[in-house]
Amino acid sequence: MVIKHLLVGYGKWGTKVERELQYQKKFKINLILTKHKKSNLKNNKIINKKIKLKNYEDKFDSAHICSNLNSHYFFAKDLIQLDKNVIIEKPPVQNLKQINKLINLSKNKKKTILVNYIDNFNEGINYIKKNYISNQRITKAEMIYSKYTNHYKKNFECINDWLDHPISLAHHLFGLPKKYYITNFKRKKIKNYIQEDLDFNFIYKKFIFSIKIKNSKKTKIKRNFFIETSNSLINYNDNKKKIIIRNKNSNKSIFLKIKSSPIENLYNNFYKFIKSNKKNNNLNLAKIVLKNKLKILKKLKNKKTFSFNALL
């Protein structure tokens, strides 16, 4: 059965979600809530952001919130109260009061509420988790997020936007770290735009997971994941959708091509959870991500390097 779907927001990410959903048969976008008057769909499916969602609640069963960052919480609250299944783009909230409100609202709802930590739905990363992280001793791990964008205009806006990725990924792959350790933070202003780079480590008992967030003009767009285990060297290049695995004993390499996109995997999981008729949500993970992100941002305002114990 096809699920009637609402798309909230029709910017860069919303249009990407719309394009991907055109090629699958599990969800049908019935409505787009946006201030833009452009869509590949018929205009009668576009509704203005100022309307009340309650007036349209019989026209959709699920929703994906792709609107601007400050509006995520308010749409999520309304949709959860309407008893809908919801995907929320990160960051889902701006403060702990908001995430606690969403957790309390969802307690008695047998609905799926997913914050889209997109790396956690990445086929390549989950292949590595299942086949190597779960059954081999980790000695080293590194993730590079590198994307030049010129739409950040405030201090810490870039870091606030991107920090959800590595914190959620670390918990997904390795669980709660013992400590966070910031090793480098740089900022520069070009015309009216802010560029920020951040290097930091997740400290685990027997290894370190190093993260680099690059928003500088000189870096190329990439998302690379490297991991070394007791037996293997593994490199996942998200741009090329390729995994290279080299056996340390035989020195032989395996090359794997990733076929599905993270959005496709996200929606496959979303559909499966909805059909199970059970409560599925990752809002508690969102709370952990937020608490640690807020502490990093607070400390960054005062110091360039520091460490602190991870917060649950």
PDB file of C-alpha atoms in Angstrom:
ATOM      1  CA  MET A   1       0.000   0.000   0.000  1.00  0.00           C
ATOM      2  CA  VAL A   2       1.323   3.446  -0.961  1.00  0.00           C
ATOM      3  CA  ILE A   3       1.637   5.877   1.971  1.00  0.00           C
ATOM      4  CA  LYS A   4       0.317   9.427   1.477  1.00  0.00           C
ATOM      5  CA  HIS A   5       3.176  11.795   2.215  1.00  0.00           C
ATOM      6  CA  LEU A   6       3.637  15.481   3.100  1.00  0.00           C
ATOM      7  CA  LEU A   7       6.856  17.310   2.229  1.00  0.00           C
ATOM      8  CA  VAL A   8       7.473  20.307   4.514  1.00  0.00           C
ATOM      9  CA  GLY A   9       9.855  22.747   2.848  1.00  0.00           C
ATOM     10  CA  TYR A  10      10.935  22.910  -0.783  1.00  0.00           C
ATOM     11  CA  GLY A  11      14.483  24.252  -0.741  1.00  0.00           C
ATOM     12  CA  LYS A  12      17.628  22.442  -1.860  1.00  0.00           C
ATOM     13  CA  TRP A  13      17.101  19.359   0.307  1.00  0.00           C
ATOM     14  CA  GLY A  14      13.324  19.214  -0.134  1.00  0.00           C
ATOM     15  CA  THR A  15      13.630  19.151  -3.934  1.00  0.00           C
ATOM     16  CA  LYS A  16      16.231  16.373  -3.660  1.00  0.00           C
ATOM     17  CA  VAL A  17      13.890  14.269  -1.529  1.00  0.00           C
ATOM     18  CA  GLU A  18      11.071  14.883  -4.027  1.00  0.00           C
ATOM     19  CA  ARG A  19      13.240  13.697  -6.945  1.00  0.00           C
ATOM     20  CA  GLU A  20      14.263  10.519  -5.120  1.00  0.00           C
ATOM     21  CA  LEU A  21      10.685   9.656  -4.123  1.00  0.00           C
ATOM     22  CA  GLN A  22       9.584   9.783  -7.756  1.00  0.00           C
ATOM     23  CA  TYR A  23      11.474   6.531  -8.372  1.00  0.00           C
ATOM     24  CA  GLN A  24       9.957   4.396  -5.608  1.00  0.00           C
ATOM     25  CA  LYS A  25       6.438   3.063  -5.025  1.00  0.00           C
ATOM     26  CA  LYS A  26       6.136   3.159  -1.242  1.00  0.00           C
ATOM     27  CA  PHE A  27       5.408   6.859  -0.720  1.00  0.00           C
ATOM     28  CA  LYS A  28       3.372   9.309  -2.772  1.00  0.00           C
ATOM     29  CA  ILE A  29       3.793  13.046  -2.130  1.00  0.00           C
ATOM     30  CA  ASN A  30       0.248  14.356  -1.800  1.00  0.00           C
ATOM     31  CA  LEU A  31       1.164  17.780  -0.446  1.00  0.00           C
ATOM     32  CA  ILE A  32       4.109  20.152  -0.377  1.00  0.00           C
ATOM     33  CA  LEU A  33       4.116  22.816   2.329  1.00  0.00           C
ATOM     34  CA  THR A  34       6.261  25.683   1.041  1.00  0.00           C
ATOM     35  CA  LYS A  35       6.501  29.383   0.338  1.00  0.00           C
ATOM     36  CA  HIS A  36       7.895  28.578  -3.140  1.00  0.00           C
ATOM     37  CA  LYS A  37       5.522  28.259  -6.090  1.00  0.00           C
ATOM     38  CA  LYS A  38       7.581  25.807  -8.110  1.00  0.00           C
ATOM     39  CA  SER A  39       7.361  22.057  -8.275  1.00  0.00           C
ATOM     40  CA  ASN A  40       7.379  19.161 -10.685  1.00  0.00           C
ATOM     41  CA  LEU A  41       4.077  18.198  -9.099  1.00  0.00           C
ATOM     42  CA  LYS A  42       0.722  19.819  -9.821  1.00  0.00           C
ATOM     43  CA  ASN A  43       0.165  23.220  -8.232  1.00  0.00           C
ATOM     44  CA  ASN A  44      -2.921  22.031  -6.376  1.00  0.00           C
ATOM     45  CA  LYS A  45      -0.593  19.912  -4.212  1.00  0.00           C
ATOM     46  CA  ILE A  46       1.265  22.988  -2.943  1.00  0.00           C
ATOM     47  CA  ILE A  47       0.011  24.621   0.233  1.00  0.00           C
ATOM     48  CA  ASN A  48       1.279  27.770   1.931  1.00  0.00           C
ATOM     49  CA  LYS A  49       3.361  27.534   5.115  1.00  0.00           C
ATOM     50  CA  LYS A  50       0.945  29.804   6.987  1.00  0.00           C
ATOM     51  CA  ILE A  51      -1.959  27.329   6.918  1.00  0.00           C
ATOM     52  CA  LYS A  52      -2.827  24.969   9.765  1.00  0.00           C
ATOM     53  CA  LEU A  53      -1.761  21.362   9.117  1.00  0.00           C
ATOM     54  CA  LYS A  54      -4.827  20.154  11.014  1.00  0.00           C
ATOM     55  CA  ASN A  55      -6.991  21.322   8.108  1.00  0.00           C
ATOM     56  CA  TYR A  56      -5.191  18.820   5.828  1.00  0.00           C
ATOM     57  CA  GLU A  57      -4.618  15.914   8.214  1.00  0.00           C
ATOM     58  CA  ASP A  58      -6.791  13.489   6.207  1.00  0.00           C
ATOM     59  CA  LYS A  59      -4.630  14.034   3.104  1.00  0.00           C
ATOM     60  CA  PHE A  60      -1.373  12.542   4.463  1.00  0.00           C
ATOM     61  CA  ASP A  61      -0.180   9.803   6.833  1.00  0.00           C
ATOM     62  CA  SER A  62       3.513  10.671   7.011  1.00  0.00           C
ATOM     63  CA  ALA A  63       5.705  13.743   6.610  1.00  0.00           C
ATOM     64  CA  HIS A  64       9.302  14.801   6.009  1.00  0.00           C
ATOM     65  CA  ILE A  65      10.402  18.129   7.523  1.00  0.00           C
ATOM     66  CA  CYS A  66      12.959  19.809   5.228  1.00  0.00           C
ATOM     67  CA  SER A  67      12.248  23.427   6.148  1.00  0.00           C
ATOM     68  CA  ASN A  68      14.713  25.937   7.621  1.00  0.00           C
ATOM     69  CA  LEU A  69      16.531  24.910  10.816  1.00  0.00           C
ATOM     70  CA  ASN A  70      14.608  27.122  13.231  1.00  0.00           C
ATOM     71  CA  SER A  71      11.241  25.696  12.146  1.00  0.00           C
ATOM     72  CA  HIS A  72      11.981  21.955  12.534  1.00  0.00           C
ATOM     73  CA  TYR A  73      10.773  21.723  16.124  1.00  0.00           C
ATOM     74  CA  PHE A  74       7.489  23.573  15.540  1.00  0.00           C
ATOM     75  CA  PHE A  75       6.481  21.423  12.571  1.00  0.00           C
ATOM     76  CA  ALA A  76       7.568  18.240  14.382  1.00  0.00           C
ATOM     77  CA  LYS A  77       5.471  19.140  17.444  1.00  0.00           C
ATOM     78  CA  ASP A  78       2.359  19.747  15.323  1.00  0.00           C
ATOM     79  CA  LEU A  79       2.812  16.553  13.283  1.00  0.00           C
ATOM     80  CA  ILE A  80       3.404  14.344  16.333  1.00  0.00           C
ATOM     81  CA  GLN A  81       0.252  15.783  17.937  1.00  0.00           C
ATOM     82  CA  LEU A  82      -1.632  14.923  14.732  1.00  0.00           C
ATOM     83  CA  ASP A  83      -0.439  11.309  15.190  1.00  0.00           C
ATOM     84  CA  LYS A  84       1.634  11.225  11.988  1.00  0.00           C
ATOM     85  CA  ASN A  85       4.810   9.315  11.133  1.00  0.00           C
ATOM     86  CA  VAL A  86       7.599  11.875  10.764  1.00  0.00           C
ATOM     87  CA  ILE A  87      11.128  12.283   9.401  1.00  0.00           C
ATOM     88  CA  ILE A  88      12.850  15.373  10.824  1.00  0.00           C
ATOM     89  CA  GLU A  89      15.954  16.805   9.212  1.00  0.00           C
ATOM     90  CA  LYS A  90      18.794  17.577  11.598  1.00  0.00           C
ATOM     91  CA  PRO A  91      19.137  19.456  13.803  1.00  0.00           C
ATOM     92  CA  PRO A  92      15.596  18.654  14.998  1.00  0.00           C
ATOM     93  CA  VAL A  93      15.601  21.227  17.809  1.00  0.00           C
ATOM     94  CA  GLN A  94      17.569  24.204  19.125  1.00  0.00           C
ATOM     95  CA  ASN A  95      17.550  23.471  22.861  1.00  0.00           C
ATOM     96  CA  LEU A  96      16.949  20.768  25.489  1.00  0.00           C
ATOM     97  CA  LYS A  97      13.483  22.068  26.374  1.00  0.00           C
ATOM     98  CA  GLN A  98      12.346  21.406  22.799  1.00  0.00           C
ATOM     99  CA  ILE A  99      13.767  17.867  22.563  1.00  0.00           C
ATOM    100  CA  ASN A 100      12.236  16.950  25.947  1.00  0.00           C
ATOM    101  CA  LYS A 101       8.880  18.226  24.674  1.00  0.00           C
ATOM    102  CA  LEU A 102       9.091  16.020  21.547  1.00  0.00           C
ATOM    103  CA  ILE A 103      10.099  12.984  23.623  1.00  0.00           C
ATOM    104  CA  ASN A 104       7.147  13.518  25.982  1.00  0.00           C
ATOM    105  CA  LEU A 105       4.698  14.054  23.099  1.00  0.00           C
ATOM    106  CA  SER A 106       5.819  10.831  21.421  1.00  0.00           C
ATOM    107  CA  LYS A 107       5.708   8.622  24.533  1.00  0.00           C
ATOM    108  CA  ASN A 108       2.178   7.347  24.004  1.00  0.00           C
ATOM    109  CA  LYS A 109       2.292   7.362  20.200  1.00  0.00           C
ATOM    110  CA  LYS A 110       2.858   4.141  18.291  1.00  0.00           C
ATOM    111  CA  LYS A 111       4.406   6.080  15.437  1.00  0.00           C
ATOM    112  CA  THR A 112       7.761   6.282  13.711  1.00  0.00           C
ATOM    113  CA  ILE A 113       9.684   9.490  14.384  1.00  0.00           C
ATOM    114  CA  LEU A 114      13.130   9.557  12.787  1.00  0.00           C
ATOM    115  CA  VAL A 115      15.695  12.326  12.930  1.00  0.00           C
ATOM    116  CA  ASN A 116      17.537  12.019   9.634  1.00  0.00           C
ATOM    117  CA  TYR A 117      21.135  11.467  10.681  1.00  0.00           C
ATOM    118  CA  ILE A 118      21.886  10.606   7.081  1.00  0.00           C
ATOM    119  CA  ASP A 119      25.223   8.819   7.655  1.00  0.00           C
ATOM    120  CA  ASN A 120      23.452   6.271   9.857  1.00  0.00           C
ATOM    121  CA  PHE A 121      21.406   5.225   6.796  1.00  0.00           C
ATOM    122  CA  ASN A 122      24.432   5.081   4.475  1.00  0.00           C
ATOM    123  CA  GLU A 123      24.742   1.658   2.810  1.00  0.00           C
ATOM    124  CA  GLY A 124      28.543   1.833   2.670  1.00  0.00           C
ATOM    125  CA  ILE A 125      28.982   2.806   6.313  1.00  0.00           C
ATOM    126  CA  ASN A 126      26.491   0.176   7.499  1.00  0.00           C
ATOM    127  CA  TYR A 127      28.242  -2.494   5.411  1.00  0.00           C
ATOM    128  CA  ILE A 128      31.504  -1.646   7.218  1.00  0.00           C
ATOM    129  CA  LYS A 129      29.738  -1.671  10.596  1.00  0.00           C
ATOM    130  CA  LYS A 130      28.149  -5.068  10.027  1.00  0.00           C
ATOM    131  CA  ASN A 131      31.118  -6.868   8.487  1.00  0.00           C
ATOM    132  CA  TYR A 132      34.118  -5.279  10.202  1.00  0.00           C
ATOM    133  CA  ILE A 133      33.346  -3.087  13.204  1.00  0.00           C
ATOM    134  CA  SER A 134      31.116  -5.719  14.811  1.00  0.00           C
ATOM    135  CA  ASN A 135      33.641  -8.551  14.676  1.00  0.00           C
ATOM    136  CA  GLN A 136      37.145  -7.039  14.525  1.00  0.00           C
ATOM    137  CA  ARG A 137      39.199  -4.991  16.966  1.00  0.00           C
ATOM    138  CA  ILE A 138      39.282  -1.314  15.974  1.00  0.00           C
ATOM    139  CA  THR A 139      42.662   0.411  16.136  1.00  0.00           C
ATOM    140  CA  LYS A 140      41.917   3.673  14.304  1.00  0.00           C
ATOM    141  CA  ALA A 141      39.003   5.524  12.662  1.00  0.00           C
ATOM    142  CA  GLU A 142      38.684   8.817  10.798  1.00  0.00           C
ATOM    143  CA  MET A 143      35.869  10.739   9.098  1.00  0.00           C
ATOM    144  CA  ILE A 144      36.273  13.811   6.891  1.00  0.00           C
ATOM    145  CA  TYR A 145      33.333  16.096   6.136  1.00  0.00           C
ATOM    146  CA  SER A 146      34.437  18.629   3.571  1.00  0.00           C
ATOM    147  CA  LYS A 147      32.049  20.912   1.735  1.00  0.00           C
ATOM    148  CA  TYR A 148      32.518  24.532   0.766  1.00  0.00           C
ATOM    149  CA  THR A 149      29.326  26.538   1.104  1.00  0.00           C
ATOM    150  CA  ASN A 150      28.849  30.287   1.169  1.00  0.00           C
ATOM    151  CA  HIS A 151      25.504  30.593   2.935  1.00  0.00           C
ATOM    152  CA  TYR A 152      26.742  30.719   6.559  1.00  0.00           C
ATOM    153  CA  LYS A 153      26.654  34.302   7.824  1.00  0.00           C
ATOM    154  CA  LYS A 154      26.958  33.928  11.600  1.00  0.00           C
ATOM    155  CA  ASN A 155      29.684  32.605  13.885  1.00  0.00           C
ATOM    156  CA  PHE A 156      29.245  28.884  14.687  1.00  0.00           C
ATOM    157  CA  GLU A 157      26.395  28.556  12.168  1.00  0.00           C
ATOM    158  CA  CYS A 158      28.373  26.068  10.061  1.00  0.00           C
ATOM    159  CA  ILE A 159      29.533  24.034  13.074  1.00  0.00           C
ATOM    160  CA  ASN A 160      26.028  24.024  14.561  1.00  0.00           C
ATOM    161  CA  ASP A 161      24.677  22.678  11.263  1.00  0.00           C
ATOM    162  CA  TRP A 162      27.323  19.985  10.763  1.00  0.00           C
ATOM    163  CA  LEU A 163      28.123  18.713  14.290  1.00  0.00           C
ATOM    164  CA  ASP A 164      25.065  16.443  14.345  1.00  0.00           C
ATOM    165  CA  HIS A 165      26.660  14.268  11.644  1.00  0.00           C
ATOM    166  CA  PRO A 166      29.821  13.080  13.450  1.00  0.00           C
ATOM    167  CA  ILE A 167      28.259  12.862  16.925  1.00  0.00           C
ATOM    168  CA  SER A 168      25.348  10.701  15.705  1.00  0.00           C
ATOM    169  CA  LEU A 169      27.677   8.611  13.515  1.00  0.00           C
ATOM    170  CA  ALA A 170      30.062   7.893  16.401  1.00  0.00           C
ATOM    171  CA  HIS A 171      27.182   6.632  18.561  1.00  0.00           C
ATOM    172  CA  HIS A 172      25.807   4.581  15.654  1.00  0.00           C
ATOM    173  CA  LEU A 173      29.132   2.860  14.950  1.00  0.00           C
ATOM    174  CA  PHE A 174      30.937   2.670  18.290  1.00  0.00           C
ATOM    175  CA  GLY A 175      28.575   3.742  21.075  1.00  0.00           C
ATOM    176  CA  LEU A 176      29.175   6.485  23.630  1.00  0.00           C
ATOM    177  CA  PRO A 177      32.805   7.717  23.718  1.00  0.00           C
ATOM    178  CA  LYS A 178      34.626   8.383  26.989  1.00  0.00           C
ATOM    179  CA  LYS A 179      35.669  11.908  25.994  1.00  0.00           C
ATOM    180  CA  TYR A 180      35.567  14.572  23.308  1.00  0.00           C
ATOM    181  CA  TYR A 181      38.812  16.347  22.551  1.00  0.00           C
ATOM    182  CA  ILE A 182      38.932  19.432  20.322  1.00  0.00           C
ATOM    183  CA  THR A 183      42.310  19.788  18.608  1.00  0.00           C
ATOM    184  CA  ASN A 184      41.786  22.674  16.185  1.00  0.00           C
ATOM    185  CA  PHE A 185      39.230  25.347  15.323  1.00  0.00           C
ATOM    186  CA  LYS A 186      39.618  28.029  12.647  1.00  0.00           C
ATOM    187  CA  ARG A 187      37.317  30.725  11.338  1.00  0.00           C
ATOM    188  CA  LYS A 188      37.694  33.308   8.617  1.00  0.00           C
ATOM    189  CA  LYS A 189      35.350  35.810   7.032  1.00  0.00           C
ATOM    190  CA  ILE A 190      35.169  36.317   3.268  1.00  0.00           C
ATOM    191  CA  LYS A 191      32.936  39.239   2.322  1.00  0.00           C
ATOM    192  CA  ASN A 192      29.672  38.539   4.174  1.00  0.00           C
ATOM    193  CA  TYR A 193      30.246  34.813   4.713  1.00  0.00           C
ATOM    194  CA  ILE A 194      31.778  32.803   7.539  1.00  0.00           C
ATOM    195  CA  GLN A 195      33.989  29.751   6.971  1.00  0.00           C
ATOM    196  CA  GLU A 196      34.748  27.400   9.859  1.00  0.00           C
ATOM    197  CA  ASP A 197      36.967  24.320  10.176  1.00  0.00           C
ATOM    198  CA  LEU A 198      36.928  22.007  13.194  1.00  0.00           C
ATOM    199  CA  ASP A 199      39.100  19.009  14.111  1.00  0.00           C
ATOM    200  CA  PHE A 200      38.183  16.879  17.104  1.00  0.00           C
ATOM    201  CA  ASN A 201      38.468  13.363  18.499  1.00  0.00           C
ATOM    202  CA  PHE A 202      36.107  10.880  20.097  1.00  0.00           C
ATOM    203  CA  ILE A 203      38.183   9.073  22.735  1.00  0.00           C
ATOM    204  CA  TYR A 204      37.242   5.402  23.152  1.00  0.00           C
ATOM    205  CA  LYS A 205      38.866   2.849  25.427  1.00  0.00           C
ATOM    206  CA  LYS A 206      41.201   1.343  22.825  1.00  0.00           C
ATOM    207  CA  PHE A 207      41.126   3.735  19.872  1.00  0.00           C
ATOM    208  CA  ILE A 208      40.450   7.300  18.735  1.00  0.00           C
ATOM    209  CA  PHE A 209      37.814   8.326  16.182  1.00  0.00           C
ATOM    210  CA  SER A 210      39.103  11.506  14.506  1.00  0.00           C
ATOM    211  CA  ILE A 211      36.712  13.969  12.853  1.00  0.00           C
ATOM    212  CA  LYS A 212      37.504  16.816  10.467  1.00  0.00           C
ATOM    213  CA  ILE A 213      34.825  19.309   9.405  1.00  0.00           C
ATOM    214  CA  LYS A 214      36.071  21.528   6.572  1.00  0.00           C
ATOM    215  CA  ASN A 215      34.117  24.516   5.263  1.00  0.00           C
ATOM    216  CA  SER A 216      37.083  26.342   3.745  1.00  0.00           C
ATOM    217  CA  LYS A 217      37.268  27.370   0.110  1.00  0.00           C
ATOM    218  CA  LYS A 218      40.380  25.308  -0.665  1.00  0.00           C
ATOM    219  CA  THR A 219      38.888  21.905   0.145  1.00  0.00           C
ATOM    220  CA  LYS A 220      37.009  19.742  -2.335  1.00  0.00           C
ATOM    221  CA  ILE A 221      33.550  18.331  -1.646  1.00  0.00           C
ATOM    222  CA  LYS A 222      34.027  14.928  -0.025  1.00  0.00           C
ATOM    223  CA  ARG A 223      32.905  12.624   2.728  1.00  0.00           C
ATOM    224  CA  ASN A 224      35.557  10.021   3.432  1.00  0.00           C
ATOM    225  CA  PHE A 225      35.510   7.337   6.115  1.00  0.00           C
ATOM    226  CA  PHE A 226      38.695   5.438   7.004  1.00  0.00           C
ATOM    227  CA  ILE A 227      38.975   2.643   9.553  1.00  0.00           C
ATOM    228  CA  GLU A 228      41.779   0.320  10.574  1.00  0.00           C
ATOM    229  CA  THR A 229      41.012  -2.949  12.334  1.00  0.00           C
ATOM    230  CA  SER A 230      43.238  -5.749  13.588  1.00  0.00           C
ATOM    231  CA  ASN A 231      43.022  -7.389  10.129  1.00  0.00           C
ATOM    232  CA  SER A 232      41.947  -4.771   7.604  1.00  0.00           C
ATOM    233  CA  LEU A 233      42.379  -1.264   6.208  1.00  0.00           C
ATOM    234  CA  ILE A 234      39.030   0.085   4.967  1.00  0.00           C
ATOM    235  CA  ASN A 235      38.414   3.275   2.999  1.00  0.00           C
ATOM    236  CA  TYR A 236      34.941   4.463   1.995  1.00  0.00           C
ATOM    237  CA  ASN A 237      34.748   7.315  -0.525  1.00  0.00           C
ATOM    238  CA  ASP A 238      31.192   8.666  -0.513  1.00  0.00           C
ATOM    239  CA  ASN A 239      31.728  10.811  -3.634  1.00  0.00           C
ATOM    240  CA  LYS A 240      32.683   7.772  -5.708  1.00  0.00           C
ATOM    241  CA  LYS A 241      30.400   5.395  -3.761  1.00  0.00           C
ATOM    242  CA  LYS A 242      33.272   2.931  -3.409  1.00  0.00           C
ATOM    243  CA  ILE A 243      34.674   0.865  -0.541  1.00  0.00           C
ATOM    244  CA  ILE A 244      38.278  -0.365  -0.727  1.00  0.00           C
ATOM    245  CA  ILE A 245      39.179  -3.103   1.774  1.00  0.00           C
ATOM    246  CA  ARG A 246      42.777  -4.286   2.082  1.00  0.00           C
ATOM    247  CA  ASN A 247      43.669  -7.375   4.089  1.00  0.00           C
ATOM    248  CA  LYS A 248      46.736  -6.585   6.213  1.00  0.00           C
ATOM    249  CA  ASN A 249      47.944 -10.183   6.172  1.00  0.00           C
ATOM    250  CA  SER A 250      47.593 -11.086   2.477  1.00  0.00           C
ATOM    251  CA  ASN A 251      47.853  -7.491   1.177  1.00  0.00           C
ATOM    252  CA  LYS A 252      44.941  -8.286  -1.181  1.00  0.00           C
ATOM    253  CA  SER A 253      42.253  -5.665  -1.812  1.00  0.00           C
ATOM    254  CA  ILE A 254      38.491  -5.858  -2.372  1.00  0.00           C
ATOM    255  CA  PHE A 255      36.574  -3.146  -4.252  1.00  0.00           C
ATOM    256  CA  LEU A 256      32.843  -2.693  -3.599  1.00  0.00           C
ATOM    257  CA  LYS A 257      30.401  -0.314  -5.336  1.00  0.00           C
ATOM    258  CA  ILE A 258      27.519   1.192  -3.353  1.00  0.00           C
ATOM    259  CA  LYS A 259      24.272   1.145  -5.323  1.00  0.00           C
ATOM    260  CA  SER A 260      21.611   2.748  -3.137  1.00  0.00           C
ATOM    261  CA  SER A 261      21.507   6.309  -1.821  1.00  0.00           C
ATOM    262  CA  PRO A 262      21.182   7.233   1.879  1.00  0.00           C
ATOM    263  CA  ILE A 263      17.761   8.805   1.172  1.00  0.00           C
ATOM    264  CA  GLU A 264      16.592   5.542  -0.427  1.00  0.00           C
ATOM    265  CA  ASN A 265      17.803   3.591   2.622  1.00  0.00           C
ATOM    266  CA  LEU A 266      16.207   6.115   4.976  1.00  0.00           C
ATOM    267  CA  TYR A 267      12.824   5.667   3.311  1.00  0.00           C
ATOM    268  CA  ASN A 268      13.141   1.873   3.169  1.00  0.00           C
ATOM    269  CA  ASN A 269      13.651   1.867   6.943  1.00  0.00           C
ATOM    270  CA  PHE A 270      10.893   4.434   7.450  1.00  0.00           C
ATOM    271  CA  TYR A 271       8.445   2.264   5.484  1.00  0.00           C
ATOM    272  CA  LYS A 272       9.457  -0.901   7.357  1.00  0.00           C
ATOM    273  CA  PHE A 273       9.016   0.810  10.730  1.00  0.00           C
ATOM    274  CA  ILE A 274       5.609   2.228   9.779  1.00  0.00           C
ATOM    275  CA  LYS A 275       4.365  -1.179   8.631  1.00  0.00           C
ATOM    276  CA  SER A 276       5.494  -2.817  11.876  1.00  0.00           C
ATOM    277  CA  ASN A 277       2.868  -0.763  13.773  1.00  0.00           C
ATOM    278  CA  LYS A 278       5.335  -0.389  16.633  1.00  0.00           C
ATOM    279  CA  LYS A 279       6.823   2.687  18.237  1.00  0.00           C
ATOM    280  CA  ASN A 280      10.111   3.531  16.517  1.00  0.00           C
ATOM    281  CA  ASN A 281      11.973   6.751  17.170  1.00  0.00           C
ATOM    282  CA  ASN A 282      15.522   7.995  17.717  1.00  0.00           C
ATOM    283  CA  LEU A 283      14.659  11.097  19.748  1.00  0.00           C
ATOM    284  CA  ASN A 284      16.723   9.843  22.701  1.00  0.00           C
ATOM    285  CA  LEU A 285      19.761   9.720  20.401  1.00  0.00           C
ATOM    286  CA  ALA A 286      18.842  13.250  19.270  1.00  0.00           C
ATOM    287  CA  LYS A 287      18.947  14.360  22.925  1.00  0.00           C
ATOM    288  CA  ILE A 288      22.440  12.880  23.407  1.00  0.00           C
ATOM    289  CA  VAL A 289      23.640  14.530  20.198  1.00  0.00           C
ATOM    290  CA  LEU A 290      22.214  17.894  21.269  1.00  0.00           C
ATOM    291  CA  LYS A 291      23.668  17.836  24.808  1.00  0.00           C
ATOM    292  CA  ASN A 292      27.182  17.136  23.544  1.00  0.00           C
ATOM    293  CA  LYS A 293      26.882  19.575  20.647  1.00  0.00           C
ATOM    294  CA  LEU A 294      25.773  22.393  22.947  1.00  0.00           C
ATOM    295  CA  LYS A 295      28.732  21.736  25.237  1.00  0.00           C
ATOM    296  CA  ILE A 296      31.161  21.784  22.286  1.00  0.00           C
ATOM    297  CA  LEU A 297      29.697  25.073  21.013  1.00  0.00           C
ATOM    298  CA  LYS A 298      29.819  26.621  24.478  1.00  0.00           C
ATOM    299  CA  LYS A 299      33.464  25.697  24.966  1.00  0.00           C
ATOM    300  CA  LEU A 300      34.429  26.771  21.449  1.00  0.00           C
ATOM    301  CA  LYS A 301      33.341  30.305  22.276  1.00  0.00           C
ATOM    302  CA  ASN A 302      36.004  30.475  24.988  1.00  0.00           C
ATOM    303  CA  LYS A 303      38.812  28.146  23.893  1.00  0.00           C
ATOM    304  CA  LYS A 304      40.391  26.674  20.774  1.00  0.00           C
ATOM    305  CA  THR A 305      41.349  23.315  22.314  1.00  0.00           C
ATOM    306  CA  PHE A 306      39.738  21.414  25.185  1.00  0.00           C
ATOM    307  CA  SER A 307      38.405  18.035  26.293  1.00  0.00           C
ATOM    308  CA  PHE A 308      35.386  16.907  28.310  1.00  0.00           C
ATOM    309  CA  ASN A 309      33.611  13.718  29.295  1.00  0.00           C
ATOM    310  CA  ALA A 310      30.824  12.656  26.944  1.00  0.00           C
ATOM    311  CA  LEU A 311      27.292  13.400  28.167  1.00  0.00           C
ATOM    312  CA  LEU A 312      24.365  10.980  28.181  1.00  0.00           C
TER     313      LEU A 312
END
